[in-house]
């Protein structure tokens, strides 16, 4: 699988990156642990070299599973995890230097490694200046526990502020054909500063695979009920129109809708990789075609047009 350079780092991530939120076992219903482990194994066997995780995914369980699977091959992989959500509390955002160092030590333990390749701030906070948090992260880098620093869910201004405090190599935003807000703000900062985007929600949490013919309803407590706005009933007709177009484009290439969703993300030069979640090995294998597909300019234009005004 092709790789792309991650910002100013010397890391080359595969165009597909495995995401492990659902693999953590909480917040996404119908969890299957054996399937989750197989998904991690199948990704590595398919040539994916980067895995994204966080303490918040299953309260540390996703990191533990990854730690088990990567034993013996850890040095061949790029492990990206996150800091700043306190899983020992009520998942409140916390970016004090003391907590960052503690969070990091706990992640290293669960991942059974002594360094993280990409350490990302999970969410911005208001109560600790970014300079203070960045200083802690840079200290962790000097200690060799972190190779590179990234951020998630930052606005363009927050990203700029972080860049002014130290080397930031990546931004991880919610980005897909159903969520394009970053094009107006963060993507411009990334283009200007050479920070790479690694998108999350790349398949719109399954919506862009075309599997939902009716508006989907999830079990109580499932994160899809509140986290991604495209699951709200009021947006279903506009969302379905986009999915219809994605399916039409996919048919032209003899590809799957999910492949078109991924190829569309990868058509943006500031993107280094598309993070996708998978419950099992079959979903991993099913998504690989996304990295092999190149869309024509006409198809990209038609997808851009139909997905422009989903939310009014
Ligand atoms: N930084 C952050 O704040 C943040 C936030 C969210 C996510 N992330 C990261 O980004 C990753 C990806 O985001 P995501 O997992 O939320 O969304 P996603 O990648 O858009 O969607 C993943 C989900 O789609 C379904 N799916 C995947 N492949 C499929 C296939 N071939 N056919 C049918 N269904 C398929 C699966 O759920 P079902 O089988 O249940 O349908 C899977 O869990 C996460 O795992 C996490 O690592 C980061």
Tab-separated table of C-alpha atoms and ligand atoms in Angstrom:
chain	number	residue	atom	x	y	z
A	1	UNK	CA	0.000	0.000	0.000
A	2	UNK	CA	1.241	3.484	-0.859
A	3	UNK	CA	2.524	5.703	1.932
A	4	UNK	CA	2.543	9.469	2.437
A	5	UNK	CA	4.848	11.622	4.550
A	6	UNK	CA	3.299	12.872	7.743
A	7	UNK	CA	3.954	16.623	7.892
A	8	UNK	CA	7.565	17.505	8.687
A	9	UNK	CA	8.190	14.118	10.350
A	10	UNK	CA	10.120	11.197	8.929
A	11	UNK	CA	7.065	8.984	9.320
A	12	UNK	CA	5.471	7.575	6.164
A	13	UNK	CA	1.949	6.387	6.926
A	14	UNK	CA	-0.058	4.114	4.657
A	15	UNK	CA	-2.957	5.837	2.920
A	16	UNK	CA	-5.283	3.689	5.017
A	17	UNK	CA	-4.904	3.852	8.787
A	18	UNK	CA	-6.807	1.522	11.106
A	19	UNK	CA	-8.979	3.304	13.686
A	20	UNK	CA	-9.895	1.543	16.907
A	21	UNK	CA	-12.721	3.440	18.597
A	22	UNK	CA	-15.338	0.720	18.014
A	23	UNK	CA	-12.678	-1.907	18.804
A	24	UNK	CA	-12.484	-0.585	22.379
A	25	UNK	CA	-15.718	-2.377	23.207
A	26	UNK	CA	-17.768	0.452	24.673
A	27	UNK	CA	-19.908	3.160	23.104
A	28	UNK	CA	-20.492	1.204	19.884
A	29	UNK	CA	-23.073	-1.546	20.349
A	30	UNK	CA	-22.715	-5.214	19.345
A	31	UNK	CA	-19.051	-5.604	20.256
A	32	UNK	CA	-17.179	-8.744	19.265
A	33	UNK	CA	-13.732	-8.959	20.854
A	34	UNK	CA	-12.449	-11.817	18.683
A	35	UNK	CA	-13.500	-9.849	15.594
A	36	UNK	CA	-11.755	-6.754	16.953
A	37	UNK	CA	-8.449	-8.596	17.340
A	38	UNK	CA	-8.808	-10.093	13.873
A	39	UNK	CA	-9.378	-6.598	12.471
A	40	UNK	CA	-6.051	-5.419	13.890
A	41	UNK	CA	-4.256	-8.530	12.600
A	42	UNK	CA	-5.883	-8.297	9.158
A	43	UNK	CA	-4.868	-4.632	8.812
A	44	UNK	CA	-1.241	-5.423	9.518
A	45	UNK	CA	-1.327	-8.448	7.194
A	46	UNK	CA	-2.798	-6.219	4.462
A	47	UNK	CA	0.142	-3.838	4.696
A	48	UNK	CA	-1.443	-1.071	6.780
A	49	UNK	CA	1.401	0.346	8.873
A	50	UNK	CA	-0.416	2.805	11.130
A	51	UNK	CA	-2.959	2.244	13.905
A	52	UNK	CA	-4.846	5.072	15.589
A	53	UNK	CA	-6.093	4.639	19.127
A	54	UNK	CA	-6.774	6.508	22.388
A	55	UNK	CA	-7.138	5.769	26.103
A	56	UNK	CA	-10.784	6.786	25.698
A	57	UNK	CA	-11.540	3.847	23.386
A	58	UNK	CA	-12.988	1.289	25.759
A	59	UNK	CA	-11.298	2.945	28.753
A	60	UNK	CA	-7.884	1.689	27.613
A	61	UNK	CA	-9.077	-1.624	26.190
A	62	UNK	CA	-8.329	-0.766	22.548
A	63	UNK	CA	-4.740	0.073	23.503
A	64	UNK	CA	-4.448	-3.207	25.393
A	65	UNK	CA	-5.671	-5.225	22.405
A	66	UNK	CA	-3.236	-3.424	20.108
A	67	UNK	CA	-0.429	-4.092	22.607
A	68	UNK	CA	-1.238	-7.815	22.494
A	69	UNK	CA	-1.397	-8.031	18.706
A	70	UNK	CA	1.735	-6.003	17.902
A	71	UNK	CA	4.077	-7.873	20.258
A	72	UNK	CA	7.204	-8.756	18.254
A	73	UNK	CA	6.417	-6.438	15.328
A	74	UNK	CA	5.990	-3.146	17.161
A	75	UNK	CA	9.020	-1.524	15.451
A	76	UNK	CA	7.440	-2.074	11.998
A	77	UNK	CA	4.374	-0.045	12.928
A	78	UNK	CA	3.403	3.565	13.488
A	79	UNK	CA	1.322	3.742	16.647
A	80	UNK	CA	-0.751	6.878	17.099
A	81	UNK	CA	-2.481	7.429	20.413
A	82	UNK	CA	-3.873	10.443	22.260
A	83	UNK	CA	-3.844	12.321	25.539
A	84	UNK	CA	-6.121	14.644	27.423
A	85	UNK	CA	-9.315	12.745	28.268
A	86	UNK	CA	-9.232	11.452	31.819
A	87	UNK	CA	-10.545	7.893	31.730
A	88	UNK	CA	-9.961	7.536	35.463
A	89	UNK	CA	-12.552	10.268	35.953
A	90	UNK	CA	-15.583	11.053	33.837
A	91	UNK	CA	-13.644	11.450	30.614
A	92	UNK	CA	-13.206	15.161	31.295
A	93	UNK	CA	-10.732	17.043	29.139
A	94	UNK	CA	-7.439	17.597	30.960
A	95	UNK	CA	-4.201	18.915	29.500
A	96	UNK	CA	-2.034	19.849	32.457
A	97	UNK	CA	1.619	18.743	32.151
A	98	UNK	CA	1.200	16.353	35.097
A	99	UNK	CA	-1.815	14.660	33.517
A	100	UNK	CA	-0.216	14.450	30.060
A	101	UNK	CA	2.805	12.648	31.553
A	102	UNK	CA	0.551	10.299	33.530
A	103	UNK	CA	-1.681	9.638	30.525
A	104	UNK	CA	1.375	8.832	28.424
A	105	UNK	CA	2.818	6.390	30.974
A	106	UNK	CA	-0.512	4.559	31.164
A	107	UNK	CA	-0.774	4.332	27.360
A	108	UNK	CA	2.781	2.983	27.102
A	109	UNK	CA	1.928	0.336	29.671
A	110	UNK	CA	-1.258	-0.750	27.881
A	111	UNK	CA	0.397	-0.705	24.472
A	112	UNK	CA	3.358	-2.636	25.933
A	113	UNK	CA	5.878	-0.325	24.319
A	114	UNK	CA	8.288	2.367	25.457
A	115	UNK	CA	7.468	4.961	22.807
A	116	UNK	CA	4.526	6.358	20.850
A	117	UNK	CA	5.182	7.379	17.237
A	118	UNK	CA	2.457	10.017	17.069
A	119	UNK	CA	1.090	11.468	20.299
A	120	UNK	CA	-1.998	13.572	19.714
A	121	UNK	CA	-3.956	15.985	21.885
A	122	UNK	CA	-7.471	14.482	21.731
A	123	UNK	CA	-9.498	17.694	22.233
A	124	UNK	CA	-8.523	21.328	22.796
A	125	UNK	CA	-9.145	22.814	26.261
A	126	UNK	CA	-9.748	26.366	27.447
A	127	UNK	CA	-8.280	26.219	30.917
A	128	UNK	CA	-4.640	25.321	30.171
A	129	UNK	CA	-2.663	27.474	27.701
A	130	UNK	CA	-1.563	25.465	24.678
A	131	UNK	CA	2.038	26.601	25.307
A	132	UNK	CA	1.971	24.780	28.654
A	133	UNK	CA	0.605	21.534	27.165
A	134	UNK	CA	2.979	21.698	24.205
A	135	UNK	CA	5.948	22.143	26.542
A	136	UNK	CA	5.004	18.900	28.304
A	137	UNK	CA	4.649	17.090	24.987
A	138	UNK	CA	8.017	18.367	23.806
A	139	UNK	CA	9.570	17.168	27.053
A	140	UNK	CA	8.110	13.713	26.399
A	141	UNK	CA	9.690	13.922	22.942
A	142	UNK	CA	13.106	14.812	24.402
A	143	UNK	CA	12.769	11.807	26.699
A	144	UNK	CA	12.234	9.583	23.647
A	145	UNK	CA	8.758	8.502	24.768
A	146	UNK	CA	7.084	10.363	21.910
A	147	UNK	CA	8.445	10.664	18.365
A	148	UNK	CA	6.053	13.286	16.981
A	149	UNK	CA	3.206	15.476	18.188
A	150	UNK	CA	-0.226	15.803	16.573
A	151	UNK	CA	-3.570	17.358	17.481
A	152	UNK	CA	-7.208	16.356	16.940
A	153	UNK	CA	-10.372	18.437	16.712
A	154	UNK	CA	-8.522	21.772	16.705
A	155	UNK	CA	-9.870	24.815	14.873
A	156	UNK	CA	-7.563	26.587	12.418
A	157	UNK	CA	-6.707	29.202	15.063
A	158	UNK	CA	-6.018	26.551	17.716
A	159	UNK	CA	-3.795	24.700	15.256
A	160	UNK	CA	-1.894	27.890	14.424
A	161	UNK	CA	-1.376	28.567	18.135
A	162	UNK	CA	-0.055	25.045	18.682
A	163	UNK	CA	2.317	25.341	15.706
A	164	UNK	CA	3.716	28.531	17.243
A	165	UNK	CA	4.652	26.556	20.374
A	166	UNK	CA	6.442	23.619	18.749
A	167	UNK	CA	6.495	21.052	15.954
A	168	UNK	CA	3.015	19.706	15.136
A	169	UNK	CA	3.014	17.201	12.290
A	170	UNK	CA	-0.657	16.254	11.967
A	171	UNK	CA	-4.247	17.279	12.514
A	172	UNK	CA	-6.911	14.615	13.000
A	173	UNK	CA	-10.323	16.095	12.153
A	174	UNK	CA	-13.756	14.695	11.397
A	175	UNK	CA	-13.599	14.709	7.599
A	176	UNK	CA	-15.595	12.892	4.963
A	177	UNK	CA	-18.060	13.517	2.158
A	178	UNK	CA	-20.655	14.045	4.899
A	179	UNK	CA	-18.552	16.409	7.023
A	180	UNK	CA	-16.556	18.990	5.084
A	181	UNK	CA	-16.372	21.918	7.515
A	182	UNK	CA	-12.557	21.806	7.741
A	183	UNK	CA	-12.221	22.864	4.111
A	184	UNK	CA	-13.176	26.419	5.143
A	185	UNK	CA	-10.719	26.676	8.018
A	186	UNK	CA	-8.316	23.972	9.259
A	187	UNK	CA	-7.419	22.621	5.819
A	188	UNK	CA	-6.123	26.045	4.784
A	189	UNK	CA	-3.873	26.218	7.857
A	190	UNK	CA	-2.597	22.706	7.081
A	191	UNK	CA	-1.830	23.629	3.475
A	192	UNK	CA	0.022	26.773	4.555
A	193	UNK	CA	2.010	25.157	7.350
A	194	UNK	CA	2.697	21.678	5.961
A	195	UNK	CA	0.730	19.905	8.703
A	196	UNK	CA	-0.812	16.668	7.411
A	197	UNK	CA	-4.440	15.711	7.824
A	198	UNK	CA	-5.379	12.215	8.934
A	199	UNK	CA	-9.167	12.104	8.659
A	200	UNK	CA	-11.460	10.359	11.104
A	201	UNK	CA	-15.019	9.243	10.410
A	202	UNK	CA	-13.776	8.666	6.842
A	203	UNK	CA	-16.664	6.272	6.100
A	204	UNK	CA	-19.085	8.511	8.007
A	205	UNK	CA	-19.279	5.754	10.621
A	206	UNK	CA	-20.530	3.279	8.011
A	207	UNK	CA	-23.043	5.591	6.309
A	208	UNK	CA	-20.846	5.990	3.203
A	209	UNK	CA	-20.622	2.232	2.676
A	210	UNK	CA	-24.225	2.501	1.468
A	211	UNK	CA	-25.413	-0.104	3.980
A	212	UNK	CA	-28.292	1.983	5.337
A	213	UNK	CA	-31.324	2.043	3.070
A	214	UNK	CA	-33.465	3.636	5.789
A	215	UNK	CA	-32.522	6.167	8.447
A	216	UNK	CA	-30.523	4.060	10.970
A	217	UNK	CA	-31.423	3.927	14.651
A	218	UNK	CA	-28.827	2.681	17.132
A	219	UNK	CA	-29.158	1.138	20.588
A	220	UNK	CA	-29.268	3.380	23.656
A	221	UNK	CA	-25.760	4.484	24.666
A	222	UNK	CA	-24.312	3.977	21.180
A	223	UNK	CA	-22.065	6.939	20.339
A	224	UNK	CA	-23.530	7.186	16.855
A	225	UNK	CA	-26.684	8.587	18.470
A	226	UNK	CA	-24.879	11.784	19.412
A	227	UNK	CA	-21.350	12.023	18.016
A	228	UNK	CA	-21.858	12.337	14.252
A	229	UNK	CA	-24.486	14.862	13.159
A	230	UNK	CA	-25.203	13.110	9.836
A	231	UNK	CA	-27.101	10.433	11.772
A	232	UNK	CA	-29.737	12.971	12.854
A	233	UNK	CA	-33.065	12.185	11.235
A	234	UNK	CA	-33.552	15.698	9.903
A	235	UNK	CA	-30.480	15.313	7.652
A	236	UNK	CA	-31.353	11.855	6.323
A	237	UNK	CA	-32.830	12.959	2.951
A	238	UNK	CA	-29.795	15.138	2.126
A	239	UNK	CA	-27.391	12.490	3.405
A	240	UNK	CA	-29.078	9.781	1.342
A	241	UNK	CA	-28.728	11.952	-1.781
A	242	UNK	CA	-24.985	12.072	-1.249
A	243	UNK	CA	-24.844	8.318	-0.666
A	244	UNK	CA	-26.855	7.755	-3.882
A	245	UNK	CA	-24.267	9.745	-5.821
A	246	UNK	CA	-21.421	7.875	-4.127
A	247	UNK	CA	-23.060	4.604	-5.210
A	248	UNK	CA	-23.419	5.845	-8.799
A	249	UNK	CA	-19.759	6.818	-8.947
A	250	UNK	CA	-18.733	3.504	-7.370
A	251	UNK	CA	-20.656	1.571	-10.057
A	252	UNK	CA	-18.712	3.371	-12.790
A	253	UNK	CA	-15.437	2.032	-11.385
A	254	UNK	CA	-16.767	-1.384	-10.386
A	255	UNK	CA	-15.862	-0.309	-6.849
A	256	UNK	CA	-17.726	-0.149	-3.545
A	257	UNK	CA	-19.217	3.071	-2.153
A	258	UNK	CA	-16.762	2.986	0.771
A	259	UNK	CA	-13.876	2.940	-1.707
A	260	UNK	CA	-15.191	6.126	-3.330
A	261	UNK	CA	-15.532	7.754	0.107
A	262	UNK	CA	-11.908	6.953	0.918
A	263	UNK	CA	-10.562	7.833	-2.539
A	264	UNK	CA	-12.322	11.218	-2.344
A	265	UNK	CA	-10.542	11.988	0.963
A	266	UNK	CA	-7.201	10.834	-0.439
A	267	UNK	CA	-7.646	13.129	-3.475
A	268	UNK	CA	-6.792	16.087	-1.209
A	269	UNK	CA	-3.032	16.759	-1.188
A	270	UNK	CA	-2.922	17.829	2.460
A	271	UNK	CA	-4.298	14.436	3.538
A	272	UNK	CA	-1.683	11.853	4.535
A	273	UNK	CA	-4.078	9.057	5.413
A	274	UNK	CA	-7.730	8.158	5.892
A	275	UNK	CA	-8.462	6.540	9.251
A	276	UNK	CA	-11.220	3.948	9.017
A	277	UNK	CA	-12.787	1.864	11.747
A	278	UNK	CA	-13.499	-1.837	11.236
A	279	UNK	CA	-15.206	-4.364	13.480
A	280	UNK	CA	-13.579	-7.432	11.957
A	281	UNK	CA	-11.192	-8.711	9.303
A	282	UNK	CA	-13.899	-8.759	6.620
A	283	UNK	CA	-14.556	-5.032	6.991
A	284	UNK	CA	-10.818	-4.334	6.837
A	285	UNK	CA	-10.461	-6.327	3.610
A	286	UNK	CA	-13.607	-4.753	2.195
A	287	UNK	CA	-12.173	-1.256	2.620
A	288	UNK	CA	-8.719	-1.826	1.120
A	289	UNK	CA	-9.915	-0.951	-2.394
A	290	UNK	CA	-10.279	2.674	-1.276
A	291	UNK	CA	-6.527	3.144	-1.443
A	292	UNK	CA	-6.328	1.624	-4.928
A	293	UNK	CA	-8.962	3.864	-6.518
A	294	UNK	CA	-8.250	7.198	-8.226
A	295	UNK	CA	-11.314	9.280	-9.029
A	296	UNK	CA	-11.573	11.450	-12.143
A	297	UNK	CA	-11.818	15.219	-11.740
A	298	UNK	CA	-15.409	15.102	-13.035
A	299	UNK	CA	-16.387	12.571	-10.381
A	300	UNK	CA	-14.689	14.556	-7.631
A	301	UNK	CA	-16.547	17.661	-8.842
A	302	UNK	CA	-19.912	15.900	-8.816
A	303	UNK	CA	-19.282	14.526	-5.311
A	304	UNK	CA	-18.222	17.981	-4.110
A	305	UNK	CA	-21.336	19.558	-5.536
A	306	UNK	CA	-23.840	17.125	-4.039
A	307	UNK	CA	-22.202	17.188	-0.590
A	308	UNK	CA	-21.913	20.965	-0.368
A	309	UNK	CA	-25.116	21.882	1.475
A	310	UNK	CA	-26.195	18.918	3.602
A	311	UNK	CA	-26.715	20.982	6.736
A	312	UNK	CA	-28.357	24.008	5.145
B	1	LIG	N1	-9.844	12.151	17.306
B	1	LIG	C1	-11.114	11.958	17.537
B	1	LIG	O1	-11.760	12.722	18.279
B	1	LIG	C2	-11.802	10.813	16.863
B	1	LIG	C3	-13.191	10.748	16.841
B	1	LIG	C4	-13.786	9.675	16.170
B	1	LIG	C5	-13.005	8.713	15.569
B	1	LIG	N2	-11.629	8.788	15.650
B	1	LIG	C6	-10.742	7.755	15.043
B	1	LIG	O2	-11.101	7.540	13.700
B	1	LIG	C7	-11.468	6.168	13.511
B	1	LIG	C8	-12.482	6.069	12.421
B	1	LIG	O3	-13.681	6.727	12.768
B	1	LIG	P1	-14.992	5.912	13.119
B	1	LIG	O4	-14.587	4.523	13.493
B	1	LIG	O5	-15.742	6.732	14.096
B	1	LIG	O6	-15.806	5.971	11.761
B	1	LIG	P2	-15.606	5.342	10.300
B	1	LIG	O7	-14.250	4.879	10.088
B	1	LIG	O8	-16.167	6.316	9.373
B	1	LIG	O9	-16.626	4.109	10.353
B	1	LIG	C9	-16.268	2.910	10.956
B	1	LIG	C10	-17.485	1.988	11.090
B	1	LIG	O10	-18.117	1.783	9.837
B	1	LIG	C11	-18.585	0.437	9.741
B	1	LIG	N3	-17.825	-0.175	8.625
B	1	LIG	C12	-16.501	-0.127	8.381
B	1	LIG	N4	-16.181	-0.782	7.253
B	1	LIG	C13	-17.334	-1.266	6.767
B	1	LIG	C14	-17.639	-2.021	5.623
B	1	LIG	N5	-16.687	-2.402	4.759
B	1	LIG	N6	-18.936	-2.343	5.400
B	1	LIG	C15	-19.909	-1.954	6.250
B	1	LIG	N7	-19.670	-1.234	7.367
B	1	LIG	C16	-18.387	-0.892	7.623
B	1	LIG	C17	-18.254	-0.232	11.066
B	1	LIG	O11	-19.325	-0.077	11.997
B	1	LIG	P3	-20.615	-1.037	12.001
B	1	LIG	O12	-20.181	-2.394	11.611
B	1	LIG	O13	-21.163	-0.929	13.373
B	1	LIG	O14	-21.555	-0.423	11.004
B	1	LIG	C18	-17.097	0.607	11.561
B	1	LIG	O15	-16.920	0.563	12.953
B	1	LIG	C19	-11.895	5.707	14.917
B	1	LIG	O16	-11.914	4.310	15.045
B	1	LIG	C20	-10.854	6.395	15.743
B	1	LIG	O17	-9.621	5.717	15.668
B	1	LIG	C21	-11.045	9.839	16.260
